[in-house]
Every structure is written in C-alpha cells, then in structure tokens.
Coordinates of C-alpha atoms (C1' of nucleotides) in Angstrom, one line a residue:
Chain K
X1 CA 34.4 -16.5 23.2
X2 CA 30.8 -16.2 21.4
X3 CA 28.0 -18.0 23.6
X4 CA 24.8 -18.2 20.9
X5 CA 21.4 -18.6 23.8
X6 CA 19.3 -18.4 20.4
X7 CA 19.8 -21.0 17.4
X8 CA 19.1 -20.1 14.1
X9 CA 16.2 -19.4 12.1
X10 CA 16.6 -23.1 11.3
X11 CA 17.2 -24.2 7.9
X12 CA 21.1 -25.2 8.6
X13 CA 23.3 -24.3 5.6
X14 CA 25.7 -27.4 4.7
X15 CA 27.8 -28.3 7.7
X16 CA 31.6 -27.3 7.7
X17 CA 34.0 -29.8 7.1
X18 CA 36.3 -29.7 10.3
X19 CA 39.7 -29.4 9.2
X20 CA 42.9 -28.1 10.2
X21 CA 43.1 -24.7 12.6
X22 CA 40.9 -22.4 15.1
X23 CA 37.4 -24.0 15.1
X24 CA 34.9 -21.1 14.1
X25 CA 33.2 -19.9 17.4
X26 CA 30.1 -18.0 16.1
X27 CA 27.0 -20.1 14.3
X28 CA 27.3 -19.1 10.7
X29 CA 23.7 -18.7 10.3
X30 CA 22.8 -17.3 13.4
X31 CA 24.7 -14.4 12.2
X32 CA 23.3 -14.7 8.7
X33 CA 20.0 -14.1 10.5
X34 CA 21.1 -11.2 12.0
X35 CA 22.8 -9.6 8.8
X36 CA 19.6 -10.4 7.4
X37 CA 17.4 -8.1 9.6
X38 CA 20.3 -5.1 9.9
X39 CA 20.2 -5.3 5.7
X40 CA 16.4 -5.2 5.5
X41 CA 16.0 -2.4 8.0
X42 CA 18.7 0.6 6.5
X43 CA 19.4 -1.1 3.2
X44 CA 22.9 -2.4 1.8
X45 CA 24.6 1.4 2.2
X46 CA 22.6 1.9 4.9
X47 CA 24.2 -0.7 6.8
X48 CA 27.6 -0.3 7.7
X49 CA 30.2 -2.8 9.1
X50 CA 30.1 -1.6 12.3
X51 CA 26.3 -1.9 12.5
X52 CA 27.0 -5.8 11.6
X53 CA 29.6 -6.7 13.9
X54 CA 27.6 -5.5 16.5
X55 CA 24.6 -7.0 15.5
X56 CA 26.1 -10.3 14.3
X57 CA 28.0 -9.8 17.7
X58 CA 31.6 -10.3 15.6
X59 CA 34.6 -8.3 15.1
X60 CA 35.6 -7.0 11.5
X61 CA 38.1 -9.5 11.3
X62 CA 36.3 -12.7 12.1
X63 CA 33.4 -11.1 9.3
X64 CA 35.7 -10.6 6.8
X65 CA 37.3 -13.9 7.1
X66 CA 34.1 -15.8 6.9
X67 CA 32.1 -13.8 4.1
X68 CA 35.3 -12.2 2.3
X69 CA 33.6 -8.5 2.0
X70 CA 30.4 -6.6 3.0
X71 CA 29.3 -7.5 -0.4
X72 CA 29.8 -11.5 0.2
X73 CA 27.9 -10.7 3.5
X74 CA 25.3 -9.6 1.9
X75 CA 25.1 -12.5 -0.5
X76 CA 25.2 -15.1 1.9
X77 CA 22.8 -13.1 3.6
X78 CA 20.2 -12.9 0.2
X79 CA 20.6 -17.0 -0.4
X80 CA 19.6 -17.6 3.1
X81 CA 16.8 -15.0 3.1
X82 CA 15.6 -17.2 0.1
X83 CA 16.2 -20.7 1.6
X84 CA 14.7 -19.6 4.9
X85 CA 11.4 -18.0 3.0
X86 CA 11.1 -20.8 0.9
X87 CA 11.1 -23.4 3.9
X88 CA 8.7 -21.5 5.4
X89 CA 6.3 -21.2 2.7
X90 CA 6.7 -24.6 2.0
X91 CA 5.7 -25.0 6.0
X92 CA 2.8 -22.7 5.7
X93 CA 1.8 -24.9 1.9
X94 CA 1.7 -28.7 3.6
X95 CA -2.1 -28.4 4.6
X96 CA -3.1 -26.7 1.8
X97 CA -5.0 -29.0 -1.0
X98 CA -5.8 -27.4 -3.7
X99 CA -4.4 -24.8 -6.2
X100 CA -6.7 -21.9 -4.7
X101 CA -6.1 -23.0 -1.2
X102 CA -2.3 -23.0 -1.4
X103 CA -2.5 -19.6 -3.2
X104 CA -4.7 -18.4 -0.2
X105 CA -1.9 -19.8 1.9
X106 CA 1.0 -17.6 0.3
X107 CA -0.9 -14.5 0.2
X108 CA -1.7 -14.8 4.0
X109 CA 1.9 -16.0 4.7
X110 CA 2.9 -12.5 2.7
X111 CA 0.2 -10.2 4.4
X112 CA 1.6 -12.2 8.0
X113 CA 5.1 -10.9 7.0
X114 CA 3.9 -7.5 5.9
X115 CA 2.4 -6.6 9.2
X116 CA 3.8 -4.7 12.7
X117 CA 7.6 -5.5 13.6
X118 CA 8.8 -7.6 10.6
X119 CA 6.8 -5.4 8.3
X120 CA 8.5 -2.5 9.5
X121 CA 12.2 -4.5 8.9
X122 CA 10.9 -5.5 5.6
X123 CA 12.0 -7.8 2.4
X124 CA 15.4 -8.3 2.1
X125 CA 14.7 -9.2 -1.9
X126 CA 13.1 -5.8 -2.1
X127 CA 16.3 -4.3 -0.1
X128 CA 18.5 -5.5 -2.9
X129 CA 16.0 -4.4 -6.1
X130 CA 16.1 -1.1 -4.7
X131 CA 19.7 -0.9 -3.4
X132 CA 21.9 -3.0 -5.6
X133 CA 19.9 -3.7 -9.1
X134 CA 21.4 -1.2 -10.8
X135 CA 24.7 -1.0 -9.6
X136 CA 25.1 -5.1 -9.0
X137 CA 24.4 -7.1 -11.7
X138 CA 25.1 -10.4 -9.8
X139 CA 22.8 -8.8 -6.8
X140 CA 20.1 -8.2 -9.7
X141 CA 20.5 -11.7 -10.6
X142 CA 20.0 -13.1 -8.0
X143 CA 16.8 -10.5 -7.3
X144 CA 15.3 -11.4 -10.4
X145 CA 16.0 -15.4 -9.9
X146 CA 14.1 -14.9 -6.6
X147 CA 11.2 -13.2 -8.4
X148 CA 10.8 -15.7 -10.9
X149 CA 11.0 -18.2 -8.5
X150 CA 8.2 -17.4 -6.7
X151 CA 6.2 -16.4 -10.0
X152 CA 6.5 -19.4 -11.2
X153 CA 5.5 -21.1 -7.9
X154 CA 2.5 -19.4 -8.4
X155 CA 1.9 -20.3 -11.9
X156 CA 2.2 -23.7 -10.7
X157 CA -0.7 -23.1 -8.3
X158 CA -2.9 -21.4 -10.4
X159 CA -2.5 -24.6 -13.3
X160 CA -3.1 -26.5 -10.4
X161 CA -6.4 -24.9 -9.0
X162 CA -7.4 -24.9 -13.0
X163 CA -7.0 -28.7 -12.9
X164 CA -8.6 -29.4 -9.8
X165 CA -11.6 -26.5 -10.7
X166 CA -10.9 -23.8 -8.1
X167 CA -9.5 -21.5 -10.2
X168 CA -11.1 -20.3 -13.6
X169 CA -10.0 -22.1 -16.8
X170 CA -10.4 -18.7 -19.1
X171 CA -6.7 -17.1 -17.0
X172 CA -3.3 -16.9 -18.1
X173 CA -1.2 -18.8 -15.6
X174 CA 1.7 -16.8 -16.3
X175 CA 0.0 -13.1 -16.3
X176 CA -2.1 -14.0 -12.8
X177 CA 1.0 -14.9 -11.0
X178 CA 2.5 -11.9 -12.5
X179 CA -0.1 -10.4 -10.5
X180 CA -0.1 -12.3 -7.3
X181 CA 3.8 -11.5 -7.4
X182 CA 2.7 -7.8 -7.3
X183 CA 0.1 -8.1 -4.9
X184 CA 2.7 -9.8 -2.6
X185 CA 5.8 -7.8 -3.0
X186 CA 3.6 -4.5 -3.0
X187 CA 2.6 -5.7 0.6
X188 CA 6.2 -5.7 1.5
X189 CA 6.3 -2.1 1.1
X190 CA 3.4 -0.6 2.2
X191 CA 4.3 -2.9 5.2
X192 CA 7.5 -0.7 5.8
X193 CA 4.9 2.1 6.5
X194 CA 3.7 -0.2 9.6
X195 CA 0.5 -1.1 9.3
X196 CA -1.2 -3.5 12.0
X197 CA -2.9 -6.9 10.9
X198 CA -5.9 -5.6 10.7
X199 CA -4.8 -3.8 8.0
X200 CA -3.3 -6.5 5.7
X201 CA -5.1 -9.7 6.9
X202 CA -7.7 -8.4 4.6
X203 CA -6.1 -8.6 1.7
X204 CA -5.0 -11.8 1.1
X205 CA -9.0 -12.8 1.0
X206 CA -9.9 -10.0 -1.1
X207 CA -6.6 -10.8 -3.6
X208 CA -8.5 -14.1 -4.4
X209 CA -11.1 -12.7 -6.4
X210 CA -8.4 -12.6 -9.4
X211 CA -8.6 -16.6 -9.5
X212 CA -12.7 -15.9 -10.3
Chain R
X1 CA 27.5 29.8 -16.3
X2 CA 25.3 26.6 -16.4
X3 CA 22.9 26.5 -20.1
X4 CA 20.2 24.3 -19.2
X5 CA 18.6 23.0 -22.9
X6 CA 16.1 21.0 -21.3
X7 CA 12.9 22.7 -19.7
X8 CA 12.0 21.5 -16.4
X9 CA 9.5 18.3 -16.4
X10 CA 6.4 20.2 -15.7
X11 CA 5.0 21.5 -12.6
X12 CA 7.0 24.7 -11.4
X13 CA 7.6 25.0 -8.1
X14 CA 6.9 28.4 -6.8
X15 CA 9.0 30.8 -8.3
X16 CA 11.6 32.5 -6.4
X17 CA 11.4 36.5 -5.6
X18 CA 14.3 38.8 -7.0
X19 CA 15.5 39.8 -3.9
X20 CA 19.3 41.2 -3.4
X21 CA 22.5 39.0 -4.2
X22 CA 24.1 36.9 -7.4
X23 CA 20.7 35.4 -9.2
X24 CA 20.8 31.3 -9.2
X25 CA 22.0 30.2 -12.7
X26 CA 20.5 27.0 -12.7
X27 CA 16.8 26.1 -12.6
X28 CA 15.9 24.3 -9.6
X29 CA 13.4 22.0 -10.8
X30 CA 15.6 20.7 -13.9
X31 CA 18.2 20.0 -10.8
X32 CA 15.9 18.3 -8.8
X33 CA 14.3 16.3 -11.5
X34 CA 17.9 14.5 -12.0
X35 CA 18.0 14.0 -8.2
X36 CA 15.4 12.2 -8.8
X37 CA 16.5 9.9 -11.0
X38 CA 19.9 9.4 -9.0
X39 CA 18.1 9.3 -5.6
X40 CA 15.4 6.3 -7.8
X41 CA 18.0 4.2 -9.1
X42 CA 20.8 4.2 -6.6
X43 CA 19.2 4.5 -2.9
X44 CA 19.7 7.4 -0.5
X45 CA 23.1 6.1 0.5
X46 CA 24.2 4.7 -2.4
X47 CA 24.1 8.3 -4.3
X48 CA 27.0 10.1 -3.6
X49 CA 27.6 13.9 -3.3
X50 CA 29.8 13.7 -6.1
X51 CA 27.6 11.1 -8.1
X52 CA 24.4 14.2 -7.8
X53 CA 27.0 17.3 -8.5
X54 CA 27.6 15.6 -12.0
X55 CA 24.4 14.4 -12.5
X56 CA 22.5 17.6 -11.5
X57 CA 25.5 19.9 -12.8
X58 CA 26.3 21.7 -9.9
X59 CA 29.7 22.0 -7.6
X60 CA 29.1 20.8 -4.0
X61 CA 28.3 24.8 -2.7
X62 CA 26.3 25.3 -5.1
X63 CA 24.0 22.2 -3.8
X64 CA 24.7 22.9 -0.2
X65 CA 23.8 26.2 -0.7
X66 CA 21.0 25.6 -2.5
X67 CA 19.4 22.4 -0.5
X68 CA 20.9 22.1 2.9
X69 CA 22.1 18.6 3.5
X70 CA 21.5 15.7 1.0
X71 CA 18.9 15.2 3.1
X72 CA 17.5 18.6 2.1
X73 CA 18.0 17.5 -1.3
X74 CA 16.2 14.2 -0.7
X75 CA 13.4 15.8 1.1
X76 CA 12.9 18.5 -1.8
X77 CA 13.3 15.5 -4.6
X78 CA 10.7 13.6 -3.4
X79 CA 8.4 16.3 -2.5
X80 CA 9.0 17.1 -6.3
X81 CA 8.3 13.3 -7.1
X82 CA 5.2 13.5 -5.5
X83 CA 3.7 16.3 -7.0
X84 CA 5.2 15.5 -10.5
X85 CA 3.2 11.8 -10.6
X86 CA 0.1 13.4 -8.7
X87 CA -0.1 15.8 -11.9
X88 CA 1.0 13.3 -14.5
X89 CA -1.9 11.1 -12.7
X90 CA -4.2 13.7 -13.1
X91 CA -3.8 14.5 -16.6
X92 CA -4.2 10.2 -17.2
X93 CA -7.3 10.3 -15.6
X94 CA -8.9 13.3 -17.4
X95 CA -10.5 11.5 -20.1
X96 CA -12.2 8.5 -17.1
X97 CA -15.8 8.9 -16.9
X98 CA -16.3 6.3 -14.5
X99 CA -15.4 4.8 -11.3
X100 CA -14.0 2.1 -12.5
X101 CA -12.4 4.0 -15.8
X102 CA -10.5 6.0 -13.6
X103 CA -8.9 3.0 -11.4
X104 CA -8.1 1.5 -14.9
X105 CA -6.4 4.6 -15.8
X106 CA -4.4 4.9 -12.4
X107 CA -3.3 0.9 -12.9
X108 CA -2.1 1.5 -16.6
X109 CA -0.2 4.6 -15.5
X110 CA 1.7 2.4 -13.0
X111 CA 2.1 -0.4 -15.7
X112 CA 3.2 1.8 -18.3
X113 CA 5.8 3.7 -15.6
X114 CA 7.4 0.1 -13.8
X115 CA 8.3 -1.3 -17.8
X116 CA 12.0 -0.6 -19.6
X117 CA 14.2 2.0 -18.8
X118 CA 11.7 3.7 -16.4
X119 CA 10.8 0.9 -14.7
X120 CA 14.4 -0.2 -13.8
X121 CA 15.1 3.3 -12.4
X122 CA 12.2 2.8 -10.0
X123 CA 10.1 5.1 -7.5
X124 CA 11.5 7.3 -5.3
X125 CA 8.9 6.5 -3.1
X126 CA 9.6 2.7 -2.9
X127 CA 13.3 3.7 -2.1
X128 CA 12.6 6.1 0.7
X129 CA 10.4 3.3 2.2
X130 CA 13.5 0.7 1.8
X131 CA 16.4 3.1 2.5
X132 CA 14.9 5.5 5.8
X133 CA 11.8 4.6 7.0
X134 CA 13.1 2.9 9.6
X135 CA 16.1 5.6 10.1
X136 CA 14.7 8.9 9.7
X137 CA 11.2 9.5 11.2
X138 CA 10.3 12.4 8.7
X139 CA 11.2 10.9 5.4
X140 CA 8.8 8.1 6.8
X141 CA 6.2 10.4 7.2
X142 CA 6.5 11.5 3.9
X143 CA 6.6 8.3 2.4
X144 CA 3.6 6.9 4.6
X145 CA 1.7 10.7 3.5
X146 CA 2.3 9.5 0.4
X147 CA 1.0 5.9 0.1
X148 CA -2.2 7.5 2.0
X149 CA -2.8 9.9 -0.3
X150 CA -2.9 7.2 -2.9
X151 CA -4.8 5.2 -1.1
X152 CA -7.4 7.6 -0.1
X153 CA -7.5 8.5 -3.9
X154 CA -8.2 4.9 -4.6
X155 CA -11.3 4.6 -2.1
X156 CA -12.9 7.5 -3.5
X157 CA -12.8 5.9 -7.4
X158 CA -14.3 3.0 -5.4
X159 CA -16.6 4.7 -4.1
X160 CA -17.0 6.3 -7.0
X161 CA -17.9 3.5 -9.0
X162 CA -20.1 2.3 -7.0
X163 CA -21.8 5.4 -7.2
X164 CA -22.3 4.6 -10.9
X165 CA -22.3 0.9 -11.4
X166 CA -19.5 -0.3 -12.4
X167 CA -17.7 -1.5 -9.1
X168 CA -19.6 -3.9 -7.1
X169 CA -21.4 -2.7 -3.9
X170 CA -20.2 -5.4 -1.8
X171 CA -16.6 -4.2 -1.3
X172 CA -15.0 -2.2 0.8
X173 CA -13.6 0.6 -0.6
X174 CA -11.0 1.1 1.8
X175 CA -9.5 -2.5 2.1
X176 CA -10.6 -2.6 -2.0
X177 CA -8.3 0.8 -2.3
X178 CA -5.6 -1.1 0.1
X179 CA -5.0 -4.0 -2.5
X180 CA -5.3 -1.5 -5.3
X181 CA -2.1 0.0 -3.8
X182 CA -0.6 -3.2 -3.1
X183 CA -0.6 -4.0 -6.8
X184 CA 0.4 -0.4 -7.8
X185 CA 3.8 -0.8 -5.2
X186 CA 4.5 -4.2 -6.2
X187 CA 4.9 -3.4 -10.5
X188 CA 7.5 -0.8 -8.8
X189 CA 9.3 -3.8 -7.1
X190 CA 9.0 -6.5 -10.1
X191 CA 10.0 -3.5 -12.6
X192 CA 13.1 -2.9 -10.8
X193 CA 14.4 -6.2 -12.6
X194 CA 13.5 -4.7 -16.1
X195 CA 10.1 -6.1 -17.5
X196 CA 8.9 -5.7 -20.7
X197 CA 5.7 -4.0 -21.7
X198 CA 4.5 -7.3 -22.9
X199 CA 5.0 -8.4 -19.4
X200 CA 3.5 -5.4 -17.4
X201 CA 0.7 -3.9 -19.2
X202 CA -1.6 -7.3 -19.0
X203 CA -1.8 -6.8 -15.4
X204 CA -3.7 -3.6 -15.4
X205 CA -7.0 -5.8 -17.2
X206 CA -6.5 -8.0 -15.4
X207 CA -6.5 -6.3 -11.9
X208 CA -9.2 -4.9 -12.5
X209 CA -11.6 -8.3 -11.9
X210 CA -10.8 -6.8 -7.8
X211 CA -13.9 -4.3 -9.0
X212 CA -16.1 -7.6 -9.5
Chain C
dT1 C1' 29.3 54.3 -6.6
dC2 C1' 29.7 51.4 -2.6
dC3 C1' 27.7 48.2 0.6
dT4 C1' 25.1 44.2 1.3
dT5 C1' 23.6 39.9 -0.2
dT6 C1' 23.7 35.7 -2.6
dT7 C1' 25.7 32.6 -5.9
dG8 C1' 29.5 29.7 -8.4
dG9 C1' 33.6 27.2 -7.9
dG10 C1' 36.9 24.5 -6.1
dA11 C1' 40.0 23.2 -2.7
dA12 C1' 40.2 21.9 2.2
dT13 C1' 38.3 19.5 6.2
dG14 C1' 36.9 16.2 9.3
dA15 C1' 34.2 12.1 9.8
dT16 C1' 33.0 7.7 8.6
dC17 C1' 33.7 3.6 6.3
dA18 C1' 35.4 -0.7 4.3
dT19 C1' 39.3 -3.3 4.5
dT20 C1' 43.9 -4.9 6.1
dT21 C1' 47.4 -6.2 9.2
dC22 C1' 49.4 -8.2 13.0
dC23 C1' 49.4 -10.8 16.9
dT24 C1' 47.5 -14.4 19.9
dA25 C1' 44.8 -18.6 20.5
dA26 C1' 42.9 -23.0 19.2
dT27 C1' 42.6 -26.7 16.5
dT28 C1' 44.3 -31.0 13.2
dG29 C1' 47.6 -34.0 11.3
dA30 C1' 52.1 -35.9 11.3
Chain V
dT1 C1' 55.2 -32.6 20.3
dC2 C1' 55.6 -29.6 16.5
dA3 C1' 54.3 -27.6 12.1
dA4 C1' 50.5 -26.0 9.5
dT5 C1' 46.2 -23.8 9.4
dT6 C1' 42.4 -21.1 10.7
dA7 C1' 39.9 -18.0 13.9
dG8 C1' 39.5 -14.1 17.4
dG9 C1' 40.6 -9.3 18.3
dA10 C1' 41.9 -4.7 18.0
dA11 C1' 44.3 -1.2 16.1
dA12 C1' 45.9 0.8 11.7
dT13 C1' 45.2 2.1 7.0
dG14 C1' 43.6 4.2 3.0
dA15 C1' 39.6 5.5 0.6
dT16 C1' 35.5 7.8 0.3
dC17 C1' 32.1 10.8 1.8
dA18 C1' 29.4 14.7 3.4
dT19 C1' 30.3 19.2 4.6
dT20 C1' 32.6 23.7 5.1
dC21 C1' 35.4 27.5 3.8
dC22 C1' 37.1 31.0 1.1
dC23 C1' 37.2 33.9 -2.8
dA24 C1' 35.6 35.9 -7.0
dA25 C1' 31.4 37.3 -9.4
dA26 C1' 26.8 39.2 -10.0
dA27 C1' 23.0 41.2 -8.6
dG28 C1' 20.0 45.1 -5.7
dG29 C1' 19.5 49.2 -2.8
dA30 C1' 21.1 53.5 -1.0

DNA sequence: TCCTTTTGGGAATGATCATTTCCTAATTGA
DNA sequence: TCAATTAGGAAATGATCATTCCCAAAAGGA
C-alpha cells in the first residue's frame, strides 16, 4: 500500500476511467514528477530502473504496467515536463502586459529555474536533446516540438511588444526568439554547473537589450 | 596492424617517449578524436564499449590498456575537446582587431559549429554537464573549468572593447561575459535538433546589440 | 641472444540492467 | 457470489555491458 503525503506538481493529467480490476494505488503524476527529476539529474542511460522504482517509490512491475517500458516512462515523463512548464509560464505571464514585459517574465522564470538546486537537476528537454536526439527520433521529435514551441511563444511576444511599441519595429520576430530561445536554454546548462541567483538574476535584465 | 589514413585533427598531445615494450600502433589523438564524436552524440552512458572499439578501431585491451576505464577515456576526450576548440577559437579570432570583433568572431564560431551535421552531434561539454555533473564530482569540475574559462575569456573581450570603443562602458563585463556564454551553450542545445545555417548564423549579428 | 616490458586481440567474466513471469490482492459487472 | 480484469510484489530471466585475462607479438636493454 502507497500512502502519497505530497500531491503533484499539479497540472492533473486526464483522470482514469475506473473500470474493471485492482484500482491503481500510486498518483500517476506524483510519480511522473519524480521520474522527471531522476531523468534530469543522470540523463535517460543514466537512470536506471532501479533508481526509478525507488524514487517513484514502485516496484518494476507496477512501472512497467503503467508506462509499458523505461522508454514510455520517459515519454510520459517529457509530456508532463512540457505541460507542467507551460502552466507555469503561463502562471508567471498573467500579470505581464506588454510584449517586452512578458518576455522579461520568461527570461526571469528561466534564470529562476537555472539557479541552486533545480539548476543543478536541470532541463529535462535538454536531457533528451543530449541523450536520445540521435538515437530516438520520436524523443527528437518531441525535443524539437518543445523548442519550437516556445520559440514561437516568443515570436508571439516580440510581434506583440512591436505592436504595442516596446520592442523595436526594425527586428526579425522569428531570428530574436531564436535568440531568446538560446539565451534561455543556454541558462539551463550553465545552471547544471550550480550557480547561485546572484549569478543568473542578472541576466534576464541584461538579455533585454536585444528587444532595443 | 591498424593504418590510420586520416591525420589527427590538430593539436598533438605530447608525444610519447620510446621506452621498452611493443610500440602503440594507433595514434592516440585520431582515437580520441572519434571518442569524441561518440561520447558528443550518444551521452556518457549511452556509448557503449563496443559502440567506441568500432568507432575508435581498437579491441577492448587495447582501450583499457590504453585509457583506464571509459571514464579514463571520457576524461582524456574531453580534455582533448577542450583544447581542440580553444585552438580552433584562437585561430578564428586571429584576424579580430577589436573588442567587440573578437566576441563576433567567438559567436560565429559557435553558430557556424551548432548548424547541420556538426551541430546535431553536439558539445562534449553540454553532455558531460547533462550526463555527470551531478554523478561524478571531477567530470563536473571539468566541465564547470571549462565554462569559466570561456567565460573569463569573454570578460576580457569586454573589457577589451571597452578599452577601445566599441563595447559600451556601462556594462559589466562579467555578467555581459555571463549572457555571452548563455547564448554560446544554448546554439549547442537548439542545434542538437539539426538547424540550418540559415537558421543559426543570424544570431551571431544579432547578439551582438548585448555590446550596446 | 634472452629477459623485460608493453601492445594487440579476442575470449571469458562478473556485474548490472531492462524486462518478464507468476502469484496474490482488490476491484467492477453480471 | 463469481468471473473477469487490473494492480502490487518479488523473484527469475536474458541481454548487455564494463572489465579482465591470457596469449602471441614487437619492441628495448643487457
């Protein structure tokens, strides 16, 4: 019997249907969360099954029979990775009102996640470029749809600051989120090295300049 | 007998004495050049022993004698990685007169090396940071040496430039240089999904308004 | 020439890993 | 209440992996 004190992350994935047999006795994404910090810290080899039952605090049997394979595992893991970064970057955009101000916001968000601990653990979307992009190609998919997501989030905002005049008319949407996208995922790296906030609060301000 | 046709890329290590016993019959830099590349495209755990004995041409003993562990092998790859791009980077920035030249240099050699084929296969220092910074305390070292020393040799074109006019004199070189790295990390990331030149070099220009 | 040393090569080894199997338990629906 | 279904659990399985061992070969030094 699996007693969960902590809910998860939030952001519930679509409610099981009950069914016939054994209800399931572990919170699907309560473990998903947990897959999702073991994966970021030693990479997709890196982590072995038995690091994940202990962490997701299930035995090989119950994992395979809910995610099929490490691989599935790691899937599920990746969608709610995106899902749960998306919610919160849509958390961190509510107050923001213009283009420039919600661009501010996802740099900060970025330089927030880049610092200390969860710097340290590290980008689960940058796990599976490194890990899986050349040997996956549904994993590589699914890297480069989360990619282009965001890029284009961020072309969004910089049309936007262009149409409400805080971000210069002569840039190419497309080529300064390109950029941004760099800024932000480079963060996630050097942020493996640990680096405090002091560090990468910085940076988000400076970043703006490319929007002059 | 093992014919290599293809000369080391560059940079000798130092070369071995005579001494007694069979001489090597492979050239250890040529070896550790294709380690690279394995090590780059696949992760530390997701490169096999018997995926680097074809790649580098070598039975297991000979590697084990040769390197250690895989982790000897890893340790000597990247040390190789590291000096290889810090020459390549010098002989890009030969021709920069300025400050600011020379960070334009340093940001088109990254743009140029995270598009196609190259880009895909990805840094060896990005995969260290993903695959054992948070497992194995000295590859971390090495791969948070390595992020200072480009850092460091950020601040001083900074500096540098504003030395001789052509970088603001309000920055901060240091949190400048940070950001600079940021962007340099992050076309590693984004190249891993295979960009186009088209896509990549643009963001060297235009990275370059940070100096503003 | 012979001894020492080091390498090349390939098979053997032992550990680890992902996955499966088998049994028991807990549900739903009839 | 019973059949069908699904989950929990732990041991077993088979594959893969990193590493070692052993032997032949190629050098230097005495």
């Amino acid at each position: 019997m699996i007693v969960s004190y902590h809910a998860a992350m939030t952001a519930p994935s679509h409610p099981r249907r009950p069914g016939p047999g054994r209800p399931r006795e572990f919170d699907t994404d309560l473990a998903l969360d947990r897959a999702i910090a073991v994966f970021s810290e030693r990479g997709y080899q890196g982590a072995a099954i038995s690091d994940l039952t202990q962490a997701l605090g299930l035995t090989a049997g119950s994992l395979y029979k809910a995610f099929t394979d490490k691989r599935g595992l790691f899937l599920a893991a990746f969608d709610r990775y995106v899902a749960l970064r998306t919610e919160r970057l849509r958390a961190v955009l509510e107050g923001a009102p213009t283009g420039r101000a919600k661009i501010k916001a996802v740099l900060d968000f970025y330089a927030d996640s880049s610092h200390g601990a969860d710097g340290r653990r590290g980008c689960l979307v940058v796990a599976g470029a490194v890990d899986l992009a050349t040997a996956d190609p549904e994993v590589a998919a699914r890297v480069t749809g989360a990619l282009h997501l965001n890029e284009g989030r961020l072309a969004g905002f910089v049309a936007e600051g262009q149409a409400d005049g805080t971000v210069a008319l002569h840039l190419d949407p497309m080529a300064t989120a390109r950029l941004l996208l760099c800024v932000l995922q480079g963060m996630r790296v050097v942020g493996k090295t640990g680096r405090d906030r002091m560090e990468m609060a910085p940076l988000a301000d400076n970043a703006l300049k490319l929007l002059d």
